[in-house]
Short mmCIF file of C-alpha atoms in Angstrom, two decimals:
data_model
loop_
_atom_site.label_atom_id
_atom_site.label_comp_id
_atom_site.label_asym_id
_atom_site.label_seq_id
_atom_site.Cartn_x
_atom_site.Cartn_y
_atom_site.Cartn_z
CA MET J 1 201.07 205.11 171.24
CA ALA J 2 199.92 201.56 170.82
CA LYS J 3 201.31 199.85 167.98
CA TYR J 4 198.72 197.99 165.54
CA SER J 5 200.15 195.55 162.84
CA LEU J 6 198.36 192.94 160.06
CA ASP J 7 199.84 189.57 158.79
CA LYS J 8 203.23 190.76 156.60
CA ASN J 9 201.84 188.22 153.94
CA ALA J 10 198.47 189.97 153.84
CA PHE J 11 200.08 193.52 153.19
CA LEU J 12 202.35 191.28 150.39
CA LYS J 13 199.73 190.09 148.96
CA LEU J 14 198.08 193.37 149.19
CA LYS J 15 200.78 195.22 147.22
CA GLN J 16 200.13 192.57 144.58
CA LYS J 17 197.13 193.55 143.86
CA MET J 18 197.01 197.23 143.84
CA GLY J 19 199.97 196.89 141.63
CA GLU J 20 197.85 195.26 138.75
CA GLY J 21 195.48 197.83 139.01
CA LEU J 22 193.21 196.40 142.10
CA PHE J 23 192.15 197.57 145.57
CA PRO J 24 191.05 194.73 148.02
CA GLN J 25 187.32 196.02 149.21
CA TRP J 26 187.85 194.80 152.67
CA VAL J 27 190.35 197.12 153.76
CA LEU J 28 187.42 199.23 153.87
CA THR J 29 185.78 198.34 156.73
CA ASP J 30 187.98 196.06 158.41
CA PRO J 31 189.03 197.21 162.82
CA GLU J 32 192.23 196.50 162.41
CA ILE J 33 193.05 198.62 159.45
CA TYR J 34 191.24 201.44 160.66
CA ASP J 35 193.07 201.66 163.63
CA LEU J 36 196.50 201.21 161.95
CA GLU J 37 195.15 204.30 159.80
CA ILE J 38 194.55 206.44 162.69
CA GLU J 39 198.77 205.77 164.20
CA LYS J 40 199.97 205.71 160.62
CA ILE J 41 198.24 208.42 158.53
CA PHE J 42 196.31 210.39 161.14
CA ALA J 43 198.98 211.12 163.50
CA ARG J 44 201.39 211.77 160.60
CA THR J 45 199.66 213.50 158.05
CA TRP J 46 198.45 217.27 157.59
CA HIS J 47 195.15 218.10 158.19
CA PHE J 48 192.80 220.93 157.86
CA LEU J 49 191.80 223.05 160.72
CA GLY J 50 189.86 225.83 159.36
CA HIS J 51 190.76 229.44 157.04
CA GLU J 52 191.65 232.24 158.46
CA SER J 53 188.29 234.24 157.72
CA GLU J 54 186.58 232.24 160.53
CA LEU J 55 188.78 234.00 163.22
CA LYS J 56 188.09 237.71 162.54
CA GLU J 57 189.17 239.20 165.39
CA PRO J 58 191.23 238.19 168.78
CA GLY J 59 189.39 235.66 171.35
CA SER J 60 187.87 234.45 167.97
CA TYR J 61 187.76 230.83 168.31
CA VAL J 62 186.61 227.28 166.68
CA THR J 63 186.58 223.80 167.89
CA ARG J 64 187.46 221.29 165.36
CA TRP J 65 188.92 217.52 165.20
CA ILE J 66 192.43 215.08 163.64
CA ALA J 67 190.17 212.17 163.49
CA HIS J 68 189.79 211.15 167.03
CA ASP J 69 192.00 214.70 169.00
CA PRO J 70 189.76 217.49 169.79
CA ILE J 71 191.56 220.75 168.68
CA LEU J 72 191.33 224.41 169.61
CA LEU J 73 192.30 226.41 167.52
CA VAL J 74 192.25 230.16 168.53
CA LYS J 75 193.71 233.97 167.18
CA THR J 76 195.10 235.45 170.35
CA VAL J 77 195.43 239.83 171.06
CA SER J 78 198.71 239.43 169.23
CA GLY J 79 196.56 238.54 165.65
CA GLU J 80 198.55 235.08 165.82
CA PHE J 81 196.40 231.60 165.62
CA LYS J 82 197.51 229.33 167.71
CA ALA J 83 196.03 225.46 168.20
CA TYR J 84 195.81 223.38 171.35
CA LEU J 85 194.16 219.94 172.52
CA ASN J 86 190.92 220.73 173.38
CA SER J 87 191.63 219.39 176.72
CA CYS J 88 191.49 220.38 180.53
CA THR J 89 195.08 219.69 181.88
CA HIS J 90 193.73 219.03 185.30
CA ARG J 91 191.38 215.52 184.45
CA GLY J 92 191.30 216.04 180.64
CA SER J 93 187.79 216.96 180.39
CA LEU J 94 187.07 218.29 176.76
CA LEU J 95 187.56 222.57 177.41
CA CYS J 96 185.49 223.95 175.04
CA ALA J 97 182.20 222.63 173.60
CA ALA J 98 180.80 225.23 171.31
CA ASP J 99 182.15 225.00 167.44
CA TYR J 100 183.10 228.36 167.55
CA GLY J 101 182.95 231.64 169.80
CA LYS J 102 184.73 234.74 170.88
CA LYS J 103 186.55 234.73 174.55
CA LYS J 104 189.27 235.88 176.62
CA THR J 105 189.16 233.11 178.78
CA PHE J 106 188.44 229.21 178.53
CA THR J 107 187.19 227.73 181.94
CA CYS J 108 186.50 224.42 182.47
CA PRO J 109 182.96 222.75 183.46
CA TYR J 110 184.83 220.05 185.51
CA HIS J 111 186.91 221.86 188.10
CA GLY J 112 187.25 225.59 186.63
CA TRP J 113 190.60 225.58 185.76
CA SER J 114 190.94 228.32 183.07
CA TYR J 115 193.25 229.20 180.44
CA ASN J 116 193.99 232.31 178.42
CA LEU J 117 194.02 232.39 174.43
CA ASP J 118 197.92 231.48 174.48
CA GLY J 119 197.09 228.79 176.47
CA GLU J 120 198.36 229.67 179.70
CA LEU J 121 196.98 228.34 182.93
CA ILE J 122 195.77 231.65 184.79
CA GLY J 123 193.46 230.20 186.98
CA ILE J 124 193.25 227.56 190.00
CA VAL J 125 189.66 227.48 191.88
CA ALA J 126 191.30 227.64 195.62
CA GLY J 127 194.76 227.35 193.98
CA ASP J 128 196.42 227.80 197.33
CA LYS J 129 194.14 226.31 199.34
CA VAL J 130 194.63 222.93 197.37
CA TYR J 131 197.59 222.77 196.15
CA GLY J 132 199.97 225.62 198.28
CA GLU J 133 202.11 228.22 196.48
CA GLU J 134 204.46 225.89 194.96
CA MET J 135 201.69 224.84 192.51
CA ASN J 136 204.00 226.10 188.89
CA LYS J 137 200.94 227.03 186.76
CA LYS J 138 203.73 227.69 183.77
CA GLN J 139 204.14 223.47 183.97
CA TRP J 140 200.35 222.93 183.10
CA GLY J 141 199.31 225.26 180.44
CA LEU J 142 197.21 224.05 177.26
CA ARG J 143 199.16 221.29 175.06
CA PRO J 144 199.92 222.84 171.99
CA VAL J 145 199.56 221.16 168.69
CA PRO J 146 203.10 219.63 167.34
CA LYS J 147 202.98 221.63 163.84
CA LEU J 148 200.84 224.67 162.76
CA GLY J 149 200.96 225.74 158.96
CA ILE J 150 199.09 228.20 157.24
CA TYR J 151 199.02 228.25 152.94
CA GLN J 152 196.73 230.95 151.26
CA GLY J 153 194.13 231.64 154.45
CA MET J 154 194.18 227.79 154.91
CA ILE J 155 194.96 226.63 158.73
CA PHE J 156 196.67 222.87 158.93
CA ALA J 157 197.92 221.09 161.91
CA ASN J 158 200.07 218.13 161.96
CA LEU J 159 200.71 215.72 165.34
CA ASP J 160 203.72 214.19 164.43
CA PRO J 161 206.82 216.84 165.63
CA GLY J 162 209.33 215.37 163.13
CA ALA J 163 206.53 216.00 160.44
CA GLU J 164 208.01 218.02 156.92
CA SER J 165 206.72 221.68 156.62
CA LEU J 166 203.20 221.89 155.39
CA GLU J 167 204.45 223.63 152.21
CA ASP J 168 207.11 220.92 151.20
CA TYR J 169 204.01 218.73 152.22
CA LEU J 170 201.71 220.03 149.47
CA GLY J 171 204.22 219.98 146.95
CA ASP J 172 202.93 221.08 143.31
CA MET J 173 199.44 221.14 144.80
CA LYS J 174 200.80 224.92 146.22
CA TRP J 175 200.14 225.60 141.99
CA TYR J 176 196.59 224.86 141.92
CA LEU J 177 195.76 226.44 145.31
CA ASP J 178 197.00 229.37 144.14
CA MET J 179 194.94 229.42 141.05
CA MET J 180 191.96 228.63 143.16
CA MET J 181 192.28 231.01 145.98
CA GLY J 182 194.59 233.75 145.31
CA ARG J 183 192.68 234.28 142.12
CA SER J 184 191.46 237.55 143.35
CA ASP J 185 192.35 240.48 145.40
CA GLY J 186 192.05 239.99 149.51
CA GLY J 187 191.51 235.84 148.39
CA MET J 188 188.52 233.72 149.91
CA GLU J 189 186.19 234.08 152.82
CA VAL J 190 184.15 231.39 154.51
CA LYS J 191 180.49 232.61 154.35
CA GLY J 192 178.25 231.00 157.34
CA VAL J 193 179.70 228.27 159.44
CA PRO J 194 180.96 224.86 157.85
CA GLN J 195 177.87 222.57 157.79
CA ARG J 196 178.41 218.98 159.80
CA TRP J 197 176.93 215.73 158.92
CA VAL J 198 177.36 212.20 159.97
CA VAL J 199 176.96 209.59 157.00
CA LYS J 200 177.40 205.82 156.99
CA ALA J 201 180.95 205.83 155.05
CA ASN J 202 184.33 204.81 155.11
CA TRP J 203 186.82 207.99 154.65
CA LYS J 204 188.99 206.33 151.92
CA VAL J 205 185.55 206.19 149.61
CA THR J 206 184.81 209.75 150.56
CA SER J 207 187.94 211.42 149.79
CA GLU J 208 188.55 209.48 146.36
CA ASN J 209 185.46 210.51 145.33
CA PHE J 210 185.88 213.83 145.17
CA ALA J 211 189.84 213.75 144.43
CA ALA J 212 189.50 211.29 141.73
CA ASP J 213 186.55 209.69 140.91
CA PRO J 214 185.07 211.93 137.88
CA TYR J 215 183.84 209.43 136.48
CA HIS J 216 180.49 208.40 138.88
CA VAL J 217 178.69 212.20 137.98
CA GLN J 218 177.06 211.14 134.67
CA THR J 219 175.46 207.89 136.77
CA THR J 220 175.26 209.33 140.15
CA HIS J 221 174.07 212.78 139.70
CA ARG J 222 172.38 212.76 136.47
CA SER J 223 169.36 214.04 137.67
CA THR J 224 170.72 217.55 138.74
CA VAL J 225 171.95 218.23 134.72
CA GLU J 226 168.04 217.04 133.89
CA MET J 227 166.90 219.36 136.61
CA GLY J 228 169.42 222.22 135.33
CA ILE J 229 171.34 222.26 138.50
CA THR J 230 174.54 221.04 136.67
CA PRO J 231 175.09 222.86 133.54
CA PHE J 232 175.92 220.66 130.54
CA ASN J 233 177.78 221.72 127.59
CA SER J 234 177.84 218.93 124.58
CA LYS J 235 181.63 220.62 124.22
CA ASN J 236 182.73 218.80 126.86
CA LYS J 237 182.71 215.93 124.87
CA THR J 238 185.41 216.16 123.09
CA SER J 239 187.16 218.10 125.72
CA PRO J 240 187.33 215.72 128.54
CA GLY J 241 189.88 217.53 130.62
CA HIS J 242 193.04 216.42 132.52
CA GLN J 243 193.72 214.75 135.96
CA ILE J 244 196.67 215.51 137.08
CA VAL J 245 198.32 213.14 139.72
CA LEU J 246 200.65 214.96 142.20
CA GLY J 247 203.01 213.90 145.07
CA ASN J 248 202.33 212.39 148.93
CA GLY J 249 198.89 211.05 147.65
CA HIS J 250 197.54 214.82 146.18
CA GLY J 251 195.88 215.27 142.91
CA ILE J 252 193.08 217.64 140.90
CA ASN J 253 190.58 216.97 137.91
CA ILE J 254 189.91 220.19 135.35
CA GLY J 255 186.88 219.03 133.61
CA GLY J 256 185.97 220.83 130.27
CA TYR J 257 189.08 222.82 129.64
CA LEU J 258 187.54 224.47 126.39
CA GLU J 259 189.06 225.83 123.89
CA ARG J 260 186.59 228.49 123.58
CA PRO J 261 184.13 228.09 126.85
CA GLU J 262 180.67 229.97 126.17
CA HIS J 263 181.55 230.96 129.79
CA PRO J 264 184.89 231.90 130.99
CA TYR J 265 185.71 232.49 134.54
CA GLN J 266 183.15 229.39 134.87
CA ARG J 267 180.36 232.30 134.98
CA MET J 268 182.55 235.10 137.34
CA PRO J 269 181.68 238.32 137.11
CA GLU J 270 183.17 239.78 134.17
CA SER J 271 184.51 242.89 136.19
CA MET J 272 186.69 240.82 138.18
CA TRP J 273 188.54 238.75 135.17
CA PRO J 274 191.06 241.50 134.83
CA MET J 275 191.71 241.18 138.40
CA PHE J 276 192.39 237.24 138.08
CA GLU J 277 194.60 237.83 135.16
CA ARG J 278 196.90 240.44 137.37
CA ASN J 279 197.27 238.31 139.80
CA LEU J 280 197.62 234.46 138.55
CA THR J 281 200.38 233.38 136.14
CA PRO J 282 199.60 233.33 132.24
CA GLU J 283 199.72 229.42 132.38
CA GLN J 284 196.92 229.51 135.80
CA ALA J 285 194.90 231.83 134.41
CA ASP J 286 194.22 230.04 131.12
CA ILE J 287 193.50 227.11 132.59
CA LEU J 288 190.98 228.77 135.08
CA CYS J 289 190.01 230.92 132.08
CA ARG J 290 188.99 227.51 130.25
CA ALA J 291 187.77 224.80 132.56
CA SER J 292 184.21 224.04 133.56
CA VAL J 293 185.08 222.49 136.96
CA LEU J 294 188.03 222.19 139.56
CA VAL J 295 187.74 219.11 141.67
CA GLY J 296 190.43 217.23 143.63
CA GLY J 297 191.69 216.50 146.92
CA ILE J 298 194.57 216.88 149.23
CA TYR J 299 195.56 213.96 151.29
CA PRO J 300 194.10 212.60 153.56
CA ASN J 301 190.98 213.41 153.78
CA LEU J 302 190.47 217.38 152.73
CA SER J 303 188.46 217.27 149.32
CA PHE J 304 187.85 220.72 147.29
CA VAL J 305 185.55 221.47 144.17
CA SER J 306 184.86 224.82 142.04
CA PRO J 307 182.08 223.30 140.05
CA MET J 308 178.64 225.80 138.65
CA HIS J 309 175.65 225.34 140.33
CA GLY J 310 172.56 227.04 140.41
CA THR J 311 168.93 226.54 141.15
CA GLU J 312 166.70 228.80 139.81
CA GLY J 313 167.96 228.35 136.44
CA ASP J 314 170.70 230.65 136.36
CA VAL J 315 174.32 228.92 138.14
CA HIS J 316 176.78 230.44 139.60
CA ASN J 317 180.90 229.38 140.76
CA TYR J 318 182.13 229.12 143.97
CA LEU J 319 184.37 227.14 146.19
CA ASN J 320 183.85 224.04 148.15
CA PHE J 321 185.90 222.20 151.00
CA ARG J 322 184.95 219.73 152.68
CA MET J 323 186.75 217.23 155.39
CA TRP J 324 186.22 213.77 155.98
CA ARG J 325 186.78 213.08 159.63
CA PRO J 326 186.57 209.47 160.56
CA LEU J 327 184.66 208.29 162.89
CA GLY J 328 185.02 204.32 162.53
CA PRO J 329 185.52 202.10 159.69
CA GLU J 330 181.95 202.37 158.57
CA GLN J 331 181.11 206.13 159.85
CA VAL J 332 182.32 209.30 158.80
CA GLU J 333 181.36 213.10 159.57
CA VAL J 334 181.79 215.41 156.92
CA TRP J 335 182.47 218.95 157.28
CA CYS J 336 181.55 221.09 154.53
CA TRP J 337 182.75 225.21 153.97
CA PHE J 338 181.28 227.52 151.40
CA MET J 339 183.96 229.66 150.01
CA ILE J 340 183.87 232.79 147.54
CA ASP J 341 186.14 235.30 146.28
CA LYS J 342 185.90 238.66 149.16
CA ALA J 343 185.56 240.66 145.84
CA ALA J 344 182.86 239.34 144.24
CA PRO J 345 180.33 241.18 144.36
CA GLU J 346 177.56 240.74 147.18
CA GLU J 347 174.83 239.67 145.35
CA TYR J 348 176.45 237.41 143.36
CA LYS J 349 177.91 236.08 146.60
CA GLU J 350 174.13 235.18 147.66
CA GLN J 351 173.12 233.96 144.20
CA ALA J 352 175.99 231.47 144.84
CA TYR J 353 175.13 230.44 148.07
CA ARG J 354 171.97 229.52 147.26
CA GLY J 355 173.29 227.36 144.20
CA TYR J 356 175.76 225.99 146.88
CA ILE J 357 172.51 224.93 149.20
CA GLY J 358 170.60 223.39 146.37
CA SER J 359 173.40 221.25 145.51
CA PHE J 360 175.70 220.00 148.52
CA GLY J 361 175.16 220.67 152.36
CA PRO J 362 172.94 217.66 153.83
CA SER J 363 169.73 218.75 152.07
CA GLY J 364 171.43 219.23 148.57
CA THR J 365 170.81 217.30 145.66
CA LEU J 366 174.51 216.25 144.80
CA GLU J 367 175.04 215.74 148.64
CA GLN J 368 172.27 212.90 148.60
CA ASP J 369 173.40 210.87 145.74
CA ASP J 370 176.40 210.54 147.20
CA THR J 371 175.73 209.57 150.45
CA GLU J 372 173.24 206.73 149.40
CA ILE J 373 175.89 205.09 147.22
CA TRP J 374 178.52 205.51 150.24
CA ALA J 375 176.12 203.95 152.47
CA ARG J 376 175.63 200.78 149.70
CA VAL J 377 179.49 200.56 149.69
CA VAL J 378 179.53 199.94 153.10
CA GLN J 379 176.52 197.92 153.00
CA ALA J 380 178.69 195.73 150.22
CA SER J 381 181.55 195.54 152.29
CA LYS J 382 181.01 194.05 155.23
CA GLY J 383 180.76 189.82 154.39
CA ILE J 384 182.14 186.38 153.93
CA MET J 385 183.17 186.65 150.55
CA VAL J 386 184.71 190.78 150.71
CA ARG J 387 186.59 189.89 153.95
CA ASP J 388 188.44 187.10 152.50
CA LYS J 389 191.96 188.21 152.50
CA GLU J 390 193.32 185.17 150.47
CA LEU J 391 192.26 188.23 147.91
CA SER J 392 190.54 186.71 145.11
CA TYR J 393 188.05 187.66 142.24
CA ASN J 394 185.78 187.66 144.98
CA ASN J 395 186.77 190.78 147.21
CA VAL J 396 189.19 192.67 144.91
CA SER J 397 187.41 196.65 143.17
CA ASN J 398 188.27 197.38 139.46
CA TYR J 399 190.77 200.33 139.14
CA LEU J 400 192.19 199.65 135.68
CA MET J 401 190.02 202.57 134.07
CA GLY J 402 193.45 203.97 131.45
CA TYR J 403 195.76 201.35 133.51
CA GLU J 404 199.08 201.40 131.45
CA ARG J 405 196.51 203.01 128.46
CA VAL J 406 196.44 206.61 128.89
CA MET J 407 199.38 208.46 129.19
CA PRO J 408 200.69 211.65 130.50
CA ASP J 409 199.99 215.19 128.25
CA GLU J 410 203.69 216.37 128.22
CA SER J 411 201.99 219.93 126.84
CA PHE J 412 200.33 220.76 129.53
CA PRO J 413 201.13 223.91 131.46
CA GLY J 414 201.03 222.78 135.00
CA PRO J 415 202.88 221.02 137.63
CA GLY J 416 202.52 217.26 137.98
CA ARG J 417 201.91 214.36 135.85
CA ALA J 418 198.50 215.49 133.70
CA TYR J 419 196.62 212.87 131.81
CA PRO J 420 194.12 213.82 129.29
CA ALA J 421 191.19 212.65 130.55
CA ILE J 422 189.03 212.41 134.00
CA PHE J 423 186.95 209.71 133.53
CA LEU J 424 190.40 207.87 134.67
CA ASP J 425 191.68 205.44 137.65
CA THR J 426 195.24 206.78 137.91
CA LEU J 427 194.83 209.57 140.41
CA ALA J 428 192.70 206.82 142.48
CA ARG J 429 195.46 204.53 142.13
CA SER J 430 198.63 206.78 143.15
CA ILE J 431 195.81 207.96 146.54
CA HIS J 432 196.17 204.16 147.06
CA GLU J 433 200.01 203.73 146.79
CA TYR J 434 200.43 206.62 149.22
CA TRP J 435 198.20 204.51 151.54
CA PHE J 436 199.94 201.73 150.98
CA GLU J 437 203.22 203.75 151.91
CA LEU J 438 202.28 205.15 154.74
CA MET J 439 200.40 201.98 156.12
CA THR J 440 203.89 200.27 156.17
CA LYS J 441 206.08 202.70 156.52
CA ASP J 442 208.94 202.37 159.95
CA ASP J 443 207.73 198.33 159.15
CA GLU J 444 210.55 195.85 159.93
#
């Protein structure tokens, strides 16, 4: 693997500014920083590939990406999930070009080599004639992804064979994933296929936007409240919610957290409330009952939001997963999943899906708000002043909201460091600190 490095003095200055609650703007669009991120972050952390409900039957498959590595995720005849580099071992061609489907074998369109669901090479065109009987097909199967892990139906992969386990990497985030994805009988399911589109943005900006920046909602998404797409509750002014900082750059914001919510459990059907209380701990059920929105991220590039949205007067709850696949320092491919409780009434699922489409995805109002702003960040981060690595007022961004002023709420019932506000930069600073840790790890 190629080794990229930056001037150590630049990193020392970077660390100093970050310790002061500042973040240099030039790291967003710097090509050398991007190359280092691919090597030190995307090659070493756990990445979301999909959900078990997307591969219902043996032979089902989806094609996904870990940054620039194409991945083929399949469900074998035995029901096991396996992931391979989506590349033929003969000449390296992309093996499967379809987004999803169902097959017994995968045949390369270049020279016709074929593989079964277990990744074994089972067919070579004119094999005995061109290779002879000494060709050992067992040595030329598909290359498995070094590590695969599943939690609450979510399938993750890691390109680093020496990486810690998925459960250790998730840490205390598991408690909140259990609350969102394990609340109902049968868990969550993906409806439809993930929407995909490309935007002019940097992956760090998009990831931070969801995981750590509820502050932008008041301005960027003001129109959705005025149009009735996003509900507004005046009680939220006195219950700002909590921002929870977790390990490894993970975190979650719990909006509202009202003492007596007008609509418990984010407007999910009342018939489901006893099920939530049965499947969750009392602390999890209490948080879920009182929260208006749950939004956060699993580092480096998986975000989630459990909101209440609608387009026809009524609002509904759902879970939106989104993965930010970096295509370069100034471009991101967005992957967006709609998820809902399997146990929810079908009519509710359909209404929730309409609310999701109106809010998120390439045609959603919230999405269009965000993508316009992300493009403006890139547009303003490429010039001489911003790219000056001397690091002065001319090229740093302000992450001082709550800096050394807002202290953790020791009474909060969930794990992690919980701060009694969501308009806060504490989680964003934590994300940047973990970014810096990974970027400088193993340097001499």
